[in-house]
Amino acid sequence: MPFTLSTWTLAIVVGAVLATAVLLALALSRLKASGAEQDAGSPVDGGEQSNGDEITQRLPPSVRPDVQGAAGATLRAAARTDRGRVRDINEDDTLILDLKDDSGIVRTALYAVADGVGGKEKGEVASHTAIEATIRALQAHPFFENEAYLRSDFDDADVVEIVRGAVMTANREVYSTKVEQSSDMGTTLVLALVLHGKAFVANVGDSRAYLVRDNRAQKLTEDHSLVERMVASGQITSAEARLHPRRNVILRTLGSDPQVEVDLYVEPLQTGDRLLLCSDGLSSMLPDEALAQIADRERDVDRACRALVRAANEAGGTDNISVVLAEVMGSVDS
């Protein structure tokens, strides 16, 4: 879903309330996977030229003033999606949605990566549906509709349940779409709601969230995959899992059943932290050590995203590759 520079400027001005920002999210902050199907050398969104090895689509980094001493995190984020070197279409989808208060400070941001499955563009429908449904579910909740998220006196457990409910709503919408279209579509989903110095992370499937701190990548989520289960039981190592012939077997996805179990995590953030969300097209190509090194060495988050995609392609690019990278720039005081 293409966006224009003038509309992006509008997003910076009016992106204070989720009820308004939901429209901006659907029109602007989305990276439509189908947009990555461009010829090498053609302009990609954001005004950058792609090259023959990397045909990506990117969102201009969301930059807000670094206001020290503000309650909540000041964030900078970027995203890239790439179809890789083997797949004909890109079934991934990504989201960056920033919210500012009246002072212009980002206190809340929502990031997501969805990796669709089903083939023949059905996976693309599933990933697109999941992210849109999640946004709508959050928008409709009183916590956001009444701007309660601007206050810091919330209970973490309440936010966890809000996020869980949004993902379960997304699951029902993907499942309904699957039934209506008589398809086998489904999608993974990993999302992070960053709120007052904490990341509320949810995942279904094998798309991951990492916390990059001090040049180390801490995996925040657990893959719902066969190889992850084999690693946990000691049958294979993490390195062997990346090459295992059944590494693509996913045990849990959105849309497979009317109900889904959602894993949720709450992670305190520090200034300088980077939060990385990605599809398995990235994590299956690179060990965690390489992810951390690349994500941490580039000061600019968009360049870091580009470097991560390039490294995954150089390692084989056997799947669609998507990454969202957010950096905590300011105070995370609660």
XYZ file of C-alpha atoms in Angstrom:
334
model
C 0.000 0.000 0.000
C 2.044 2.988 -1.256
C 2.277 6.203 0.694
C 3.333 9.721 -0.186
C 5.724 12.066 1.529
C 2.967 14.618 2.134
C 0.803 12.035 3.856
C 3.762 10.797 5.900
C 4.263 14.382 7.116
C 0.608 14.417 8.116
C 1.168 11.260 10.134
C 3.841 13.015 12.172
C 1.484 15.902 12.886
C -1.695 14.054 13.814
C -0.488 10.675 15.044
C -1.378 11.368 18.695
C -4.484 9.245 19.095
C -4.856 5.639 18.015
C -8.422 6.252 16.841
C -6.945 8.588 14.229
C -3.685 6.756 13.789
C -5.367 3.511 12.802
C -6.183 5.026 9.424
C -2.642 6.277 9.105
C -1.354 2.882 10.062
C -3.318 1.180 7.332
C -2.404 3.808 4.753
C 1.114 4.757 5.755
C 2.911 2.684 8.332
C 2.203 -0.573 6.544
C 4.801 -2.223 4.358
C 2.711 -4.139 1.852
C 4.540 -7.289 0.935
C 3.291 -7.150 -2.640
C 5.158 -3.890 -3.069
C 8.442 -5.781 -2.902
C 7.674 -7.375 -6.265
C 9.476 -4.618 -8.166
C 12.108 -4.863 -10.829
C 15.677 -4.389 -9.679
C 16.712 -0.790 -9.977
C 13.216 0.657 -9.746
C 12.455 3.168 -7.000
C 11.190 1.657 -3.799
C 9.037 3.372 -1.188
C 11.008 5.930 0.716
C 12.737 7.198 -2.417
C 15.690 4.826 -2.345
C 16.934 2.778 -5.285
C 17.050 -0.980 -4.941
C 19.883 -3.014 -6.387
C 19.987 -6.316 -8.193
C 20.691 -8.304 -5.065
C 18.231 -6.692 -2.693
C 14.748 -5.655 -3.748
C 13.297 -4.271 -0.568
C 10.569 -1.966 0.536
C 11.170 0.322 3.468
C 9.416 2.794 5.700
C 11.244 6.065 6.390
C 12.564 5.858 9.965
C 10.136 7.377 12.427
C 12.192 9.978 14.250
C 10.964 11.948 17.218
C 12.831 14.532 19.320
C 15.043 12.960 21.965
C 13.466 14.458 25.083
C 15.371 13.510 28.206
C 13.455 13.112 31.438
C 10.105 12.379 29.785
C 7.967 9.581 31.142
C 8.047 6.829 28.548
C 10.448 5.984 25.786
C 11.461 8.198 22.907
C 11.772 5.832 19.978
C 13.240 5.624 16.515
C 12.139 2.739 14.292
C 12.520 1.415 10.758
C 11.407 -1.645 8.821
C 12.283 -3.577 5.690
C 10.734 -6.486 3.869
C 12.273 -8.500 1.035
C 11.070 -11.535 -0.893
C 14.505 -13.179 -0.700
C 16.311 -15.040 -3.449
C 14.112 -18.121 -3.814
C 10.438 -17.191 -3.345
C 8.435 -15.653 -6.186
C 6.160 -13.617 -3.916
C 6.475 -11.957 -0.535
C 3.899 -13.146 1.993
C 5.325 -11.166 4.925
C 3.808 -7.988 6.299
C 5.110 -5.460 8.821
C 3.885 -2.566 10.921
C 5.311 0.526 12.572
C 2.763 2.683 14.404
C 4.016 5.569 16.561
C 1.785 7.571 18.903
C 2.678 10.934 20.418
C 1.177 12.830 23.303
C 0.346 16.536 23.152
C 3.982 17.381 23.920
C 5.144 15.563 20.811
C 6.763 12.752 22.781
C 6.328 9.144 21.743
C 5.041 7.265 24.765
C 3.547 4.375 22.844
C 4.506 2.468 19.712
C 3.248 -0.720 18.130
C 5.504 -2.902 15.988
C 4.618 -6.150 14.247
C 5.830 -8.747 11.764
C 3.555 -11.376 10.218
C 4.749 -14.235 8.005
C 1.900 -15.640 5.926
C 1.605 -19.268 4.876
C -0.649 -20.905 2.327
C 0.877 -20.099 -1.047
C -0.749 -18.588 -4.144
C -0.915 -15.208 -2.374
C -3.153 -16.609 0.378
C -0.338 -16.185 2.879
C -0.143 -12.539 1.923
C -3.861 -12.168 2.641
C -3.447 -13.836 6.033
C -0.534 -11.665 7.171
C -2.255 -8.498 5.955
C -5.497 -9.466 7.702
C -3.749 -10.282 10.979
C -2.023 -6.919 11.290
C -5.079 -4.900 10.289
C -7.296 -6.834 12.708
C -4.826 -6.317 15.546
C -4.821 -2.558 14.989
C -8.614 -2.391 14.905
C -8.937 -4.465 18.075
C -6.537 -2.214 19.969
C -8.192 0.916 18.623
C -11.585 -0.214 19.887
C -10.383 -0.983 23.414
C -11.181 1.731 26.010
C -7.520 1.715 27.103
C -6.671 3.369 23.777
C -9.979 4.900 22.797
C -10.065 6.893 26.055
C -6.306 7.591 25.953
C -5.676 5.749 29.209
C -2.405 4.568 27.661
C -1.017 8.078 28.186
C -1.025 7.512 31.947
C 1.656 5.445 33.642
C -0.506 4.102 36.475
C -1.696 1.029 34.598
C -1.365 -2.592 35.652
C 0.965 -4.675 33.484
C -1.422 -7.617 33.721
C -4.203 -5.506 32.224
C -2.050 -4.524 29.245
C -1.053 -8.161 28.737
C -4.712 -9.134 28.498
C -5.444 -6.263 26.115
C -2.678 -7.455 23.798
C -3.767 -11.075 24.135
C -7.327 -10.132 23.221
C -6.192 -8.214 20.143
C -4.177 -11.169 18.851
C -7.058 -13.557 19.499
C -9.345 -11.227 17.565
C -6.840 -11.262 14.702
C -6.851 -15.057 14.817
C -10.621 -15.169 14.471
C -10.526 -12.826 11.481
C -7.841 -14.849 9.719
C -9.750 -18.048 10.451
C -13.002 -16.574 9.110
C -11.231 -15.398 5.956
C -9.728 -18.850 5.501
C -13.141 -20.493 5.776
C -14.762 -17.973 3.427
C -12.079 -18.504 0.792
C -11.819 -22.278 1.331
C -8.060 -21.992 1.655
C -5.350 -23.274 3.954
C -4.007 -19.821 4.762
C -2.467 -18.888 8.074
C 0.165 -16.565 9.460
C 2.633 -16.094 12.234
C 2.506 -12.892 14.240
C 4.974 -11.259 16.572
C 4.182 -7.836 17.961
C 5.555 -5.468 20.553
C 3.561 -2.732 22.238
C 6.129 -0.359 23.749
C 4.559 1.567 26.587
C 6.194 3.623 29.349
C 9.548 1.903 29.242
C 8.275 -1.653 28.793
C 7.786 -3.901 25.789
C 4.648 -6.027 25.861
C 5.459 -8.784 23.394
C 3.112 -11.383 21.909
C 3.841 -14.164 19.459
C 2.203 -17.022 17.628
C 4.376 -19.073 15.281
C 8.080 -18.735 14.572
C 8.501 -15.016 13.944
C 10.709 -13.658 16.706
C 11.362 -10.715 18.982
C 14.868 -9.988 20.237
C 16.231 -7.494 22.734
C 19.604 -6.238 21.519
C 21.639 -4.840 24.395
C 25.409 -4.469 24.796
C 26.017 -6.209 21.455
C 24.078 -9.288 22.538
C 20.733 -10.537 21.226
C 18.375 -11.978 23.814
C 15.525 -13.943 22.241
C 12.338 -12.832 23.962
C 9.970 -15.279 22.282
C 9.736 -19.026 21.830
C 9.199 -20.445 18.357
C 6.128 -22.623 17.945
C 7.915 -24.947 15.554
C 9.000 -28.558 15.350
C 12.706 -27.754 15.371
C 12.343 -25.490 18.422
C 10.723 -28.382 20.252
C 13.597 -30.627 19.155
C 16.145 -28.078 20.384
C 14.350 -27.800 23.728
C 14.414 -31.581 24.149
C 18.111 -31.775 23.286
C 17.642 -33.706 20.045
C 19.371 -31.064 17.909
C 21.314 -27.842 18.432
C 20.218 -24.359 17.415
C 22.758 -24.443 14.597
C 21.371 -27.754 13.350
C 17.839 -26.379 13.532
C 18.652 -23.752 10.887
C 19.509 -26.530 8.410
C 17.016 -29.182 9.484
C 14.812 -30.520 6.631
C 11.673 -29.957 8.737
C 12.575 -26.467 9.926
C 9.505 -25.029 8.185
C 7.019 -27.100 10.192
C 5.090 -24.644 12.392
C 3.012 -25.995 15.256
C 0.917 -22.893 15.920
C -0.349 -20.166 13.585
C -3.104 -17.605 13.407
C -6.008 -18.977 11.403
C -5.458 -22.680 11.912
C -8.292 -22.927 14.473
C -11.026 -20.640 15.838
C -9.045 -20.258 19.079
C -5.315 -19.866 19.548
C -2.899 -19.829 22.458
C -0.864 -16.629 22.583
C 2.492 -16.351 24.339
C 3.047 -13.012 26.085
C 6.101 -11.426 27.669
C 6.845 -8.159 29.463
C 10.370 -6.791 29.082
C 11.688 -3.628 30.827
C 13.675 -1.416 28.464
C 16.754 0.733 28.946
C 18.060 3.695 27.001
C 20.138 2.349 24.124
C 18.213 -0.901 23.804
C 17.136 -2.065 20.381
C 14.038 -4.160 19.873
C 14.192 -6.406 16.805
C 11.188 -8.212 15.337
C 11.694 -10.515 12.370
C 10.313 -13.340 10.280
C 12.147 -16.648 10.121
C 13.565 -15.594 6.773
C 16.035 -13.595 8.841
C 16.465 -15.662 11.996
C 16.862 -18.953 10.116
C 19.656 -17.499 7.994
C 21.749 -15.865 10.714
C 22.819 -16.975 14.200
C 21.814 -14.746 17.088
C 25.381 -13.483 17.447
C 25.358 -12.171 13.885
C 21.942 -10.579 14.373
C 23.212 -8.709 17.413
C 26.407 -7.573 15.742
C 24.664 -6.231 12.650
C 21.744 -4.680 14.538
C 24.082 -2.926 16.960
C 26.907 -1.714 14.742
C 24.860 0.603 12.516
C 23.836 3.767 14.315
C 20.991 4.406 11.868
C 18.163 1.903 12.351
C 17.210 1.836 8.676
C 20.773 1.075 7.641
C 20.811 -1.671 10.240
C 17.620 -3.142 8.757
C 19.121 -2.994 5.291
C 22.301 -4.693 6.486
C 20.305 -7.465 8.154
C 18.318 -8.146 4.984
C 21.473 -8.136 2.899
C 23.190 -10.590 5.247
C 20.199 -12.952 5.134
C 20.221 -12.869 1.342
C 23.947 -13.486 1.241
C 23.389 -16.505 3.485
C 20.944 -17.948 0.957
C 17.757 -15.884 1.134
C 15.625 -19.018 1.084
C 12.513 -17.302 2.458
C 10.887 -13.898 2.626
C 12.822 -11.609 4.960
C 11.205 -8.978 7.174
C 12.577 -6.955 10.052
C 11.416 -4.128 12.301
C 14.095 -2.461 14.412
C 13.288 0.086 17.131
C 15.766 1.925 19.336
C 15.066 3.448 22.748
C 16.421 6.956 22.317
C 15.282 8.810 25.439
C 14.167 8.344 29.006
C 12.334 5.182 30.010
C 11.296 6.531 33.401
C 7.916 5.281 34.495
